Coordinates of N, CA and C and ligand atoms in Angstrom, one line a residue:
M80 N 5.2 9.4 -34.8 CA 3.9 9.2 -35.2 C 3.3 8.8 -33.7
I81 N 1.7 9.0 -33.5 CA 0.8 8.3 -32.6 C 0.0 7.5 -33.2
N82 N 0.1 6.4 -32.6 CA -0.8 5.1 -33.0 C -1.5 4.9 -31.8
I83 N -3.0 5.2 -31.8 CA -3.9 5.4 -30.7 C -4.5 4.0 -30.7
I84 N -4.5 3.2 -29.5 CA -5.1 1.7 -29.4 C -6.2 2.1 -28.3
K85 N -7.3 2.2 -28.5 CA -8.7 2.1 -27.5 C -9.3 0.7 -27.3
V86 N -9.0 0.3 -25.9 CA -9.4 -1.0 -25.5 C -10.9 -0.8 -24.9
N87 N -11.4 -2.1 -24.4 CA -12.8 -2.1 -23.8 C -12.9 -2.4 -22.4
S88 N -11.9 -2.9 -21.9 CA -12.0 -3.4 -20.6 C -10.8 -3.2 -20.0
E89 N -10.5 -3.2 -18.6 CA -9.5 -3.3 -17.9 C -8.6 -4.2 -17.9
Q90 N -9.2 -5.8 -18.2 CA -8.4 -6.7 -18.5 C -7.6 -6.4 -20.0
Q91 N -8.3 -5.9 -21.1 CA -7.7 -5.7 -22.2 C -6.7 -4.8 -22.2
F92 N -7.0 -3.6 -21.2 CA -5.9 -2.6 -21.3 C -4.6 -3.0 -20.5
N93 N -4.7 -3.7 -19.4 CA -3.3 -4.6 -19.0 C -2.8 -5.4 -19.8
E94 N -3.6 -6.0 -20.6 CA -3.1 -7.1 -21.4 C -2.7 -6.6 -22.9
T95 N -2.9 -5.3 -23.1 CA -2.4 -4.6 -24.2 C -1.0 -4.1 -24.0
G96 N -0.9 -3.4 -22.7 CA 0.5 -2.8 -22.3 C 1.4 -3.7 -22.0
A97 N 1.1 -4.9 -21.4 CA 1.9 -5.9 -20.9 C 2.5 -6.7 -22.2
G98 N 1.6 -6.8 -23.4 CA 1.9 -7.3 -24.3 C 2.7 -6.8 -25.3
I99 N 2.7 -5.5 -25.3 CA 3.8 -4.6 -25.8 C 5.1 -4.9 -25.4
I100 N 5.2 -4.7 -24.2 CA 6.4 -5.0 -23.6 C 7.0 -6.4 -23.5
A101 N 5.9 -7.4 -23.5 CA 6.7 -8.7 -23.4 C 7.3 -9.0 -24.7
S102 N 6.4 -8.3 -26.4 CA 7.2 -8.7 -27.4 C 8.3 -8.2 -27.5
L103 N 8.6 -6.9 -26.9 CA 9.8 -6.0 -26.9 C 10.8 -7.3 -26.4
L104 N 10.5 -7.6 -25.4 CA 11.5 -8.5 -24.7 C 11.7 -10.0 -25.3
Q105 N 10.8 -10.4 -26.0 CA 11.0 -11.6 -26.7 C 11.9 -11.4 -28.1
S106 N 11.7 -10.2 -28.8 CA 12.4 -10.2 -29.7 C 13.9 -9.5 -29.3
N107 N 14.1 -8.7 -28.2 CA 14.9 -8.1 -27.6 C 15.2 -8.5 -26.3
P108 N 16.0 -9.7 -25.8 CA 15.9 -10.0 -24.5 C 16.8 -9.2 -23.6
R109 N 17.7 -8.2 -24.2 CA 18.6 -7.5 -23.4 C 17.6 -5.8 -23.7
A110 N 16.5 -5.8 -23.8 CA 15.8 -4.7 -23.7 C 16.1 -3.9 -22.7
I111 N 16.1 -2.3 -22.7 CA 16.3 -1.2 -21.8 C 14.9 -0.6 -21.4
L112 N 14.0 -1.0 -20.5 CA 12.8 -0.4 -20.3 C 12.7 0.8 -19.5
G113 N 12.0 1.8 -19.7 CA 11.7 3.0 -18.9 C 10.7 2.6 -18.2
L114 N 10.4 2.6 -17.0 CA 9.3 2.2 -16.4 C 8.8 3.5 -15.4
A115 N 7.3 3.1 -15.1 CA 6.7 4.5 -14.5 C 5.9 3.5 -13.1
T116 N 5.6 4.6 -12.3 CA 4.6 4.1 -11.4 C 3.5 4.7 -11.0
G117 N 2.7 4.7 -10.1 CA 1.1 5.4 -10.0 C 0.2 4.2 -10.5
G118 N -1.1 4.7 -10.5 CA -2.1 3.6 -10.3 C -2.3 3.0 -11.9
T119 N -1.8 3.6 -12.9 CA -2.0 3.3 -14.3 C -1.6 1.8 -14.6
P120 N -0.1 1.7 -14.6 CA 0.4 0.6 -14.6 C 0.7 -0.4 -13.5
V121 N -0.1 -0.5 -12.6 CA -0.2 -1.6 -11.9 C -0.6 -3.0 -12.3
G122 N -1.7 -2.9 -13.0 CA -2.2 -3.9 -13.5 C -1.6 -4.6 -14.7
V123 N -0.7 -3.7 -15.5 CA 0.1 -3.9 -16.6 C 1.3 -5.0 -15.8
Y124 N 1.7 -4.5 -14.6 CA 2.9 -5.4 -13.8 C 2.4 -6.5 -13.6
Q125 N 1.0 -6.6 -13.2 CA 0.5 -7.8 -12.6 C 0.5 -8.8 -13.8
K126 N 0.1 -8.3 -15.0 CA 0.0 -9.2 -16.3 C 1.4 -9.6 -16.5
L127 N 2.2 -8.5 -16.4 CA 3.8 -9.1 -16.7 C 4.3 -10.2 -16.2
V128 N 3.9 -10.1 -14.8 CA 4.4 -11.0 -13.5 C 3.8 -12.4 -14.2
E129 N 2.4 -12.6 -14.6 CA 1.6 -13.8 -15.2 C 2.3 -14.3 -16.0
L130 N 3.0 -13.3 -17.0 CA 3.6 -13.7 -18.5 C 4.7 -14.5 -18.1
Y131 N 5.5 -13.6 -17.1 CA 6.8 -14.6 -16.7 C 6.4 -15.7 -16.0
R132 N 5.4 -16.1 -15.1 CA 5.4 -17.4 -14.6 C 4.8 -18.4 -15.3
E133 N 4.1 -18.0 -16.5 CA 3.9 -18.9 -17.8 C 4.8 -19.5 -18.4
G134 N 6.0 -18.6 -18.2 CA 7.2 -19.0 -19.4 C 7.0 -17.8 -20.5
V135 N 6.2 -17.3 -20.6 CA 6.0 -16.5 -21.7 C 7.3 -15.2 -22.1
V136 N 7.7 -15.0 -21.1 CA 8.5 -13.6 -21.0 C 9.6 -13.9 -19.8
S137 N 10.8 -13.5 -20.2 CA 11.8 -13.2 -19.1 C 12.4 -11.8 -19.3
F138 N 12.8 -11.6 -17.8 CA 13.6 -10.5 -17.8 C 15.0 -10.5 -17.5
K139 N 15.6 -11.7 -17.3 CA 17.1 -11.9 -17.2 C 18.0 -10.9 -17.4
Q140 N 18.0 -10.8 -18.9 CA 19.1 -10.1 -19.6 C 18.6 -8.6 -19.8
A141 N 17.4 -8.1 -19.2 CA 17.0 -6.9 -19.3 C 17.4 -5.8 -18.5
S142 N 17.2 -4.6 -18.5 CA 17.5 -3.8 -17.3 C 16.4 -2.6 -17.4
S143 N 16.3 -1.8 -16.4 CA 15.0 -0.9 -16.4 C 15.5 0.4 -15.6
Y144 N 14.8 1.4 -15.8 CA 15.3 2.8 -15.4 C 13.8 3.6 -15.1
N145 N 13.5 3.7 -14.0 CA 12.4 4.5 -13.3 C 12.6 5.8 -13.9
L146 N 11.4 6.3 -14.2 CA 11.3 7.9 -14.5 C 11.5 8.6 -13.0
D147 N 11.0 8.5 -12.0 CA 11.0 9.4 -11.1 C 11.2 8.8 -9.4
E148 N 11.3 9.6 -8.6 CA 11.4 9.2 -7.1 C 10.8 10.2 -6.1
Y149 N 10.3 10.2 -5.2 CA 10.0 11.4 -4.2 C 11.2 11.9 -3.6
V150 N 11.6 13.3 -3.3 CA 12.6 13.6 -2.3 C 12.1 13.5 -1.1
G151 N 13.2 12.9 -0.2 CA 13.0 12.9 1.2 C 12.5 11.7 1.8
L152 N 11.8 10.6 0.9 CA 11.4 9.6 1.6 C 12.8 8.6 1.8
P153 N 12.9 7.6 2.6 CA 13.9 6.5 2.5 C 13.2 5.5 1.5
E154 N 14.2 5.1 0.9 CA 13.6 3.8 0.0 C 13.0 2.7 0.5
N155 N 12.8 2.4 1.8 CA 12.1 1.5 2.4 C 10.4 2.2 2.8
H156 N 10.4 3.6 2.6 CA 9.1 4.0 3.1 C 8.2 3.3 2.1
P157 N 7.1 3.2 2.8 CA 6.1 2.5 1.8 C 5.4 3.2 0.8
E158 N 5.7 4.4 0.2 CA 5.2 4.9 -0.8 C 6.6 5.3 -1.7
S159 N 7.7 4.7 -1.1 CA 8.8 5.3 -2.0 C 8.6 4.6 -3.3
Y160 N 9.0 4.9 -4.5 CA 9.0 4.5 -5.6 C 9.8 3.0 -5.9
R161 N 11.0 3.4 -5.4 CA 11.9 1.9 -5.3 C 11.1 0.7 -4.8
R162 N 10.5 1.1 -3.8 CA 9.7 0.1 -3.0 C 8.4 -0.3 -3.6
F163 N 7.7 0.4 -4.1 CA 6.7 0.4 -5.2 C 7.2 -0.9 -6.3
M164 N 8.2 -0.6 -7.0 CA 8.8 -1.1 -8.0 C 9.1 -2.6 -7.5
N165 N 9.7 -2.8 -6.7 CA 10.2 -3.9 -6.2 C 9.0 -4.7 -5.7
E166 N 7.6 -4.5 -4.8 CA 6.7 -4.9 -4.5 C 5.5 -5.2 -5.9
K167 N 5.9 -4.2 -6.9 CA 4.7 -4.9 -7.7 C 5.1 -5.4 -9.0
L168 N 6.3 -5.4 -9.2 CA 7.0 -6.2 -10.2 C 8.4 -6.8 -9.9
F169 N 9.6 -6.2 -9.9 CA 10.7 -6.7 -9.6 C 10.9 -8.0 -8.8
N170 N 10.1 -7.8 -7.4 CA 10.3 -9.4 -6.5 C 9.8 -10.4 -7.2
H171 N 9.2 -10.1 -8.3 CA 8.3 -11.3 -8.6 C 8.5 -11.8 -10.1
I172 N 9.5 -11.3 -10.5 CA 10.2 -11.6 -12.0 C 11.5 -12.0 -11.8
D173 N 12.2 -12.4 -12.8 CA 13.5 -12.7 -12.9 C 14.9 -11.6 -13.2
I174 N 14.5 -10.5 -13.1 CA 15.2 -9.5 -13.2 C 16.3 -9.4 -12.0
P175 N 17.4 -9.2 -12.6 CA 18.6 -9.3 -11.4 C 18.4 -8.0 -11.0
I176 N 18.2 -7.6 -9.8 CA 17.9 -6.4 -8.8 C 18.8 -5.5 -8.9
E177 N 20.2 -5.7 -9.4 CA 21.1 -4.7 -9.7 C 20.8 -4.4 -11.2
N178 N 20.2 -4.8 -12.1 CA 20.0 -4.1 -13.4 C 18.5 -3.2 -13.4
T179 N 18.0 -2.9 -12.0 CA 17.2 -2.2 -12.0 C 17.3 -0.7 -11.5
H180 N 16.8 0.3 -11.8 CA 17.2 1.7 -11.2 C 16.3 2.5 -11.0
V181 N 16.1 3.1 -10.2 CA 15.3 4.3 -9.5 C 16.1 5.5 -9.1
P182 N 15.8 6.8 -9.6 CA 16.7 7.9 -9.1 C 16.5 8.1 -7.9
S183 N 17.6 8.8 -7.3 CA 17.7 8.9 -5.8 C 17.3 10.4 -5.7
G184 N 16.6 10.8 -4.9 CA 16.2 12.0 -4.5 C 16.7 13.1 -3.6
N185 N 17.7 12.0 -3.1 CA 18.6 12.9 -2.3 C 19.2 13.8 -2.3
S186 N 19.7 14.3 -3.8 CA 20.4 15.7 -4.0 C 20.4 15.8 -5.3
E187 N 20.6 17.2 -5.9 CA 21.1 17.6 -7.0 C 22.0 16.8 -7.5
K188 N 23.0 16.2 -6.8 CA 24.3 15.4 -7.4 C 23.7 14.2 -7.7
A189 N 22.8 13.7 -6.8 CA 22.4 12.3 -7.4 C 21.6 12.3 -8.4
A190 N 20.9 13.5 -8.8 CA 20.1 13.7 -10.2 C 21.1 13.6 -11.4
E191 N 22.0 14.3 -11.1 CA 23.3 14.3 -12.1 C 23.9 12.9 -12.5
E192 N 24.0 12.3 -11.1 CA 24.4 10.9 -11.6 C 23.6 10.0 -12.4
Y193 N 22.1 10.4 -12.1 CA 21.2 9.4 -12.7 C 21.4 9.7 -14.1
T194 N 21.4 10.9 -14.5 CA 21.5 11.6 -16.1 C 22.9 10.8 -16.6
R195 N 23.9 10.7 -16.2 CA 25.2 10.1 -16.3 C 24.8 8.4 -16.6
L196 N 24.2 7.9 -15.8 CA 23.8 6.7 -15.5 C 23.0 6.3 -17.0
L197 N 22.1 7.2 -17.2 CA 21.4 7.0 -18.4 C 22.1 6.9 -19.8
E198 N 23.0 8.1 -19.6 CA 23.7 8.4 -20.6 C 24.7 7.0 -21.2
K199 N 25.2 6.7 -20.3 CA 26.0 5.5 -20.1 C 25.3 4.0 -20.8
A200 N 23.8 4.1 -20.0 CA 23.4 2.9 -20.5 C 22.9 2.9 -22.1
G201 N 22.7 3.9 -22.8 CA 22.3 4.2 -24.1 C 20.9 4.4 -24.2
Q202 N 20.4 4.2 -25.2 CA 19.1 4.4 -25.8 C 18.0 3.9 -25.0
I203 N 17.0 4.0 -24.1 CA 16.1 3.5 -23.8 C 15.1 2.7 -24.9
D204 N 14.8 1.6 -24.7 CA 14.3 1.0 -26.0 C 12.5 1.1 -25.7
L205 N 12.2 0.9 -24.9 CA 10.8 1.8 -24.6 C 10.4 2.0 -23.2
Q206 N 10.0 3.2 -23.5 CA 9.6 4.2 -22.2 C 8.1 4.0 -22.1
L207 N 7.7 3.7 -20.6 CA 6.4 3.3 -20.3 C 5.9 4.6 -19.7
L208 N 4.9 5.5 -19.7 CA 4.2 6.7 -19.3 C 2.8 6.7 -19.0
G209 N 2.7 7.1 -17.7 CA 1.4 7.6 -17.4 C 1.3 8.9 -17.7
V210 N -0.1 9.6 -17.3 CA 0.1 11.1 -17.7 C -0.5 11.7 -16.5
G211 N -0.4 13.0 -15.9 CA -1.1 13.4 -14.7 C -2.2 14.2 -15.3
H212 N -3.1 14.7 -14.6 CA -4.1 15.5 -14.6 C -3.6 16.9 -15.6
N213 N -2.7 17.5 -15.0 CA -2.1 18.7 -15.6 C -1.3 18.4 -17.0
G214 N -1.2 17.5 -17.3 CA -0.2 16.9 -18.5 C 1.0 16.5 -17.9
H215 N 1.7 16.2 -16.8 CA 2.9 15.8 -16.6 C 3.2 14.7 -16.9
I216 N 4.4 14.2 -17.5 CA 4.9 13.2 -17.9 C 6.1 12.9 -17.0
G217 N 6.5 11.6 -16.2 CA 7.4 11.7 -15.2 C 6.9 12.6 -14.2
F218 N 7.7 13.7 -13.7 CA 7.1 14.7 -13.0 C 7.6 16.0 -13.6
N219 N 7.5 16.1 -14.8 CA 7.8 17.5 -15.3 C 6.7 17.9 -15.4
E220 N 6.5 18.9 -14.6 CA 5.2 19.6 -14.5 C 5.1 20.6 -15.5
P221 N 3.9 21.4 -15.8 CA 3.7 22.3 -16.7 C 4.6 23.6 -16.3
S222 N 5.2 24.3 -17.1 CA 6.1 25.3 -17.1 C 6.5 26.1 -18.1
E223 N 7.0 27.2 -18.0 CA 7.7 27.9 -19.4 C 8.9 27.3 -19.8
N224 N 9.8 26.8 -18.8 CA 10.8 26.1 -19.4 C 11.0 24.8 -18.8
L225 N 11.0 23.6 -19.8 CA 11.3 22.1 -19.4 C 12.6 22.0 -19.4
H226 N 13.2 20.8 -18.4 CA 14.3 20.5 -18.5 C 14.5 19.1 -19.5
G227 N 15.8 19.0 -20.0 CA 16.3 17.8 -20.6 C 16.4 16.8 -19.6
P228 N 17.8 16.9 -18.8 CA 18.2 15.6 -18.2 C 17.4 15.7 -16.6
T229 N 17.8 14.8 -16.0 CA 17.2 14.2 -14.9 C 17.4 15.5 -13.8
H230 N 16.5 16.0 -13.1 CA 16.4 17.0 -12.2 C 15.4 17.0 -11.0
I231 N 15.8 17.7 -10.3 CA 14.6 17.8 -9.0 C 13.5 18.7 -9.1
V232 N 12.4 18.9 -9.0 CA 11.3 19.6 -9.0 C 10.4 19.9 -7.8
E233 N 9.9 21.0 -7.8 CA 8.7 21.2 -6.8 C 7.4 20.6 -7.5
L234 N 6.8 19.7 -6.7 CA 5.6 19.3 -7.2 C 4.4 20.0 -7.2
D235 N 3.4 20.2 -8.4 CA 2.2 21.1 -8.4 C 1.1 20.5 -7.2
E236 N 0.6 21.4 -6.7 CA -0.4 21.0 -5.8 C -1.5 20.1 -6.6
L237 N -1.6 20.2 -7.5 CA -2.7 19.1 -8.2 C -2.1 18.0 -8.2
T238 N -0.4 17.5 -8.3 CA 0.1 16.2 -8.2 C 0.2 15.9 -6.7
R239 N 0.3 16.9 -5.8 CA 0.1 16.2 -4.4 C -1.0 15.7 -3.9
Q240 N -2.2 16.6 -4.6 CA -3.4 16.2 -4.2 C -3.9 15.0 -4.7
A241 N -3.3 14.7 -6.1 CA -3.6 13.4 -6.8 C -2.9 12.1 -6.1
N242 N -2.0 12.2 -5.3 CA -1.0 11.3 -4.9 C -1.5 11.1 -3.4
A243 N -2.0 12.2 -2.7 CA -2.4 12.3 -1.4 C -3.4 10.7 -1.1
R244 N -3.8 10.2 -2.1 CA -4.7 9.0 -1.9 C -3.6 7.8 -1.4
Y245 N -2.5 7.9 -1.4 CA -1.9 7.0 -0.9 C -1.0 7.2 0.4
F246 N -1.2 8.5 0.8 CA -0.7 8.8 2.2 C -1.6 9.0 3.2
P247 N -1.1 8.8 4.7 CA -2.2 9.1 5.6 C -2.9 10.7 5.6
S248 N -2.3 11.7 5.2 CA -2.5 13.2 5.1 C -1.8 13.7 3.8
I249 N -2.6 14.8 3.3 CA -1.7 15.8 2.3 C -0.3 16.1 2.8
E250 N -0.4 16.5 4.0 CA 1.1 17.2 4.5 C 1.9 16.1 4.5
E251 N 1.8 14.9 4.4 CA 2.9 13.9 4.2 C 3.3 13.6 2.9
V252 N 2.5 14.0 1.8 CA 3.0 13.9 0.6 C 4.0 14.7 0.2
P253 N 5.4 14.2 -0.3 CA 6.6 14.9 -0.2 C 6.4 16.4 -1.3
T254 N 6.8 17.4 -1.2 CA 6.8 18.7 -1.8 C 7.7 18.8 -3.2
H255 N 8.4 17.8 -3.2 CA 9.8 17.8 -4.0 C 9.8 16.4 -4.8
A256 N 10.2 16.1 -5.8 CA 10.5 14.8 -6.8 C 11.7 15.0 -7.2
V257 N 12.4 13.9 -7.8 CA 13.6 14.1 -8.9 C 12.8 13.1 -10.3
T258 N 13.0 13.6 -11.3 CA 12.5 12.9 -12.4 C 13.2 13.3 -13.6
M259 N 13.3 12.0 -14.4 CA 14.1 12.2 -15.7 C 13.6 13.1 -16.4
G260 N 14.4 13.9 -17.0 CA 13.8 15.1 -17.9 C 13.3 14.9 -19.2
I261 N 12.4 16.2 -19.9 CA 11.6 15.6 -21.0 C 12.5 15.1 -22.2
G262 N 14.0 15.6 -22.1 CA 15.0 15.2 -23.1 C 15.2 13.7 -23.5
T263 N 15.5 13.3 -22.2 CA 15.5 11.8 -21.9 C 14.4 10.9 -22.2
I264 N 13.2 11.5 -22.0 CA 12.2 10.7 -22.3 C 11.8 10.5 -23.9
L265 N 12.1 11.9 -24.3 CA 12.1 12.0 -25.7 C 12.9 11.1 -26.5
Q266 N 13.9 10.8 -25.8 CA 15.1 10.2 -26.6 C 14.8 8.7 -26.4
A267 N 13.9 8.2 -26.1 CA 13.6 6.6 -26.1 C 13.1 6.5 -27.6
K268 N 13.3 5.2 -27.8 CA 13.2 4.5 -29.2 C 11.8 4.4 -29.3
Q269 N 10.9 3.9 -28.4 CA 9.6 3.9 -28.5 C 8.9 4.2 -27.3
I270 N 7.6 5.0 -27.2 CA 7.0 5.5 -26.0 C 5.7 4.7 -26.2
L271 N 5.5 4.4 -24.9 CA 4.2 3.6 -24.6 C 3.3 4.4 -23.6
L272 N 2.4 5.3 -23.8 CA 1.6 6.4 -23.0 C 0.2 5.0 -22.7
M273 N -0.1 5.3 -21.2 CA -1.4 4.8 -20.9 C -2.2 5.4 -20.0
A274 N -3.2 5.5 -20.4 CA -4.4 6.5 -19.7 C -5.6 5.5 -19.4
K275 N -6.3 5.6 -18.0 CA -7.5 5.0 -17.9 C -8.6 6.0 -16.8
G276 N -9.6 6.1 -17.4 CA -10.7 6.5 -16.6 C -10.7 7.8 -17.4
A277 N -12.3 8.3 -16.9 CA -13.0 9.9 -17.5 C -12.2 10.8 -16.9
D278 N -11.8 10.7 -15.8 CA -10.8 11.9 -15.3 C -9.4 12.2 -16.3
K279 N -9.0 11.4 -16.9 CA -7.9 11.7 -18.1 C -8.2 12.4 -19.4
A280 N -9.6 11.9 -19.6 CA -10.2 12.3 -20.9 C -9.7 13.7 -21.6
E281 N -9.9 14.6 -20.7 CA -9.7 16.1 -21.1 C -8.1 16.1 -21.3
I282 N -7.4 15.8 -20.6 CA -5.7 16.1 -20.4 C -5.3 15.1 -21.7
V283 N -6.0 14.2 -22.1 CA -5.5 12.8 -22.8 C -5.6 14.1 -24.4
A284 N -6.9 14.2 -24.5 CA -7.1 15.2 -26.0 C -6.3 16.0 -26.1
K285 N -5.9 16.9 -25.1 CA -5.2 18.0 -25.2 C -3.6 17.8 -25.4
A286 N -3.3 16.8 -24.7 CA -2.0 16.3 -25.1 C -1.7 15.6 -26.6
L287 N -2.7 15.0 -26.9 CA -2.6 14.3 -28.5 C -2.9 15.2 -29.5
K288 N -3.7 16.1 -29.4 CA -4.6 16.8 -30.3 C -4.3 18.2 -30.2
G289 N -3.9 18.5 -29.0 CA -4.0 20.0 -28.7 C -2.6 20.9 -29.3
P290 N -2.2 21.9 -29.1 CA -1.0 22.9 -29.2 C 0.0 22.0 -28.5
I291 N 1.1 22.1 -29.2 CA 2.7 21.5 -28.5 C 3.0 22.6 -27.6
T292 N 2.9 22.6 -26.4 CA 3.5 23.5 -25.6 C 4.2 23.0 -24.3
T293 N 5.0 23.6 -23.6 CA 5.6 23.3 -22.4 C 4.3 23.3 -21.1
Q294 N 3.6 24.1 -21.2 CA 2.2 24.0 -20.2 C 1.6 22.8 -20.5
C295 N 1.9 22.1 -21.3 CA 1.0 20.5 -21.2 C 2.4 19.4 -21.8
P296 N 3.1 19.4 -21.0 CA 4.5 18.4 -21.6 C 4.1 17.5 -21.9
A297 N 3.0 16.4 -21.6 CA 2.4 15.3 -22.5 C 2.1 15.8 -24.0
S298 N 2.5 16.9 -24.6 CA 1.9 17.4 -25.7 C 3.4 17.1 -26.5
L299 N 4.4 17.2 -25.9 CA 5.4 17.1 -26.6 C 6.0 15.8 -27.4
L300 N 5.0 14.8 -27.0 CA 5.0 13.5 -27.4 C 4.7 13.4 -28.6
Q301 N 3.7 14.5 -29.2 CA 3.3 14.9 -30.7 C 4.5 14.9 -31.7
T302 N 5.9 15.4 -30.8 CA 7.1 15.5 -31.6 C 7.9 14.3 -32.0
H303 N 7.5 13.0 -31.3 CA 8.2 11.7 -31.2 C 8.1 11.1 -32.4
A304 N 8.9 10.1 -32.8 CA 8.5 9.2 -34.3 C 7.6 8.0 -33.8
N305 N 7.7 7.6 -32.6 CA 7.1 6.2 -32.4 C 6.5 6.3 -31.2
V306 N 5.3 6.5 -31.1 CA 4.4 6.4 -29.9 C 3.4 5.6 -30.0
V307 N 2.9 4.7 -29.0 CA 1.8 4.1 -28.7 C 0.9 4.6 -27.4
V308 N -0.4 4.7 -27.8 CA -0.9 5.1 -26.8 C -2.1 4.3 -26.4
V309 N -2.2 3.7 -25.4 CA -3.2 2.8 -25.0 C -4.2 3.3 -24.1
L310 N -5.5 3.4 -24.3 CA -6.5 4.2 -23.9 C -7.8 3.3 -23.2
D311 N -8.5 3.2 -22.3 CA -9.5 2.9 -22.2 C -10.7 3.7 -22.7
Q312 N -12.0 3.0 -23.1 CA -13.2 4.1 -23.6 C -13.3 5.5 -22.9
A313 N -13.2 5.4 -21.7 CA -13.5 6.7 -21.0 C -12.3 7.6 -20.9
A314 N -11.0 7.2 -21.0 CA -9.9 8.1 -21.3 C -9.8 8.7 -22.7
G315 N -10.2 7.8 -23.8 CA -10.4 8.2 -25.2 C -11.6 9.0 -25.6
G316 N -12.5 9.4 -24.7 CA -13.7 9.7 -24.6 C -13.8 10.9 -25.7
L317 N -12.7 11.8 -25.6 CA -12.8 13.2 -26.0 C -12.0 13.1 -27.3
L318 N -11.7 12.2 -27.6 CA -10.7 11.8 -29.0 C -11.7 11.9 -30.4
Ligands
LIG107 C1 4.9 8.3 -12.0 C2 4.7 9.1 -12.9 C3 3.7 10.0 -13.3 C4 2.4 9.3 -13.3 C5 1.3 10.1 -13.1 C6 0.0 9.2 -13.5 O1 6.0 7.4 -12.0 O2 5.6 9.5 -13.6 O3 3.9 10.9 -14.3 O4 2.4 8.4 -14.4 O5 1.2 11.1 -12.4 O6 -0.5 8.6 -12.1 P1 -1.5 7.8 -12.0 O7 -1.2 6.6 -13.1 O8 -1.5 7.4 -10.8 O9 -2.6 8.3 -12.5

């Protein structure tokens, strides 16, 4: 079932996302969180840091598994997703750093190890997702076949262009990434999909109301029992 929440401001967007994650941690301090990078969750993470500082939420017993990572960037590269997570969230809250996991894009073997790690961890309690303009979730790009477990993918040109804003030039955007597969994403107990901005309106409508197809990986969320979607007015404009 998909429950859509439309909000009226950036502040409400961030508060709503952070509020859902904070309530989960309040009722289950040992929650396993699936986390995302990109522009969408930055303000949500800022709000979570605030809630932590105010004593509203603690991550001491929580653990986290990120969706994806570029292939070929060292962990300390300014654009690596490990670095993003440390800088935007982990360094500012009380989560033990050893409880945080970001897949390594170094090899197929590392991808397989991440799958085993996820299996051992058990079910993710809440998976946070953004959505790409082409309907990707994680880096599961539109394709005839989608993969269940963590695997290495070639990034779509559209994805590389969208992410070029963080790199000095498009040539420096990696061509490949490692990503949790659709199977693992759909196994999460709850999914929190967030999108903002008019540029996401079309894909959000397609994903939530269009046909369920591997050509729009986010449309597979329609098959999940517990999805909450948080949209600003612009991203929800075509619903
Ligand atoms: C990030 C991820 C991607 C992004 C998506 C949207 O870990 O898995 O699927 O969520 O590309 O990115 P933004 O939020 O930058 O629009």
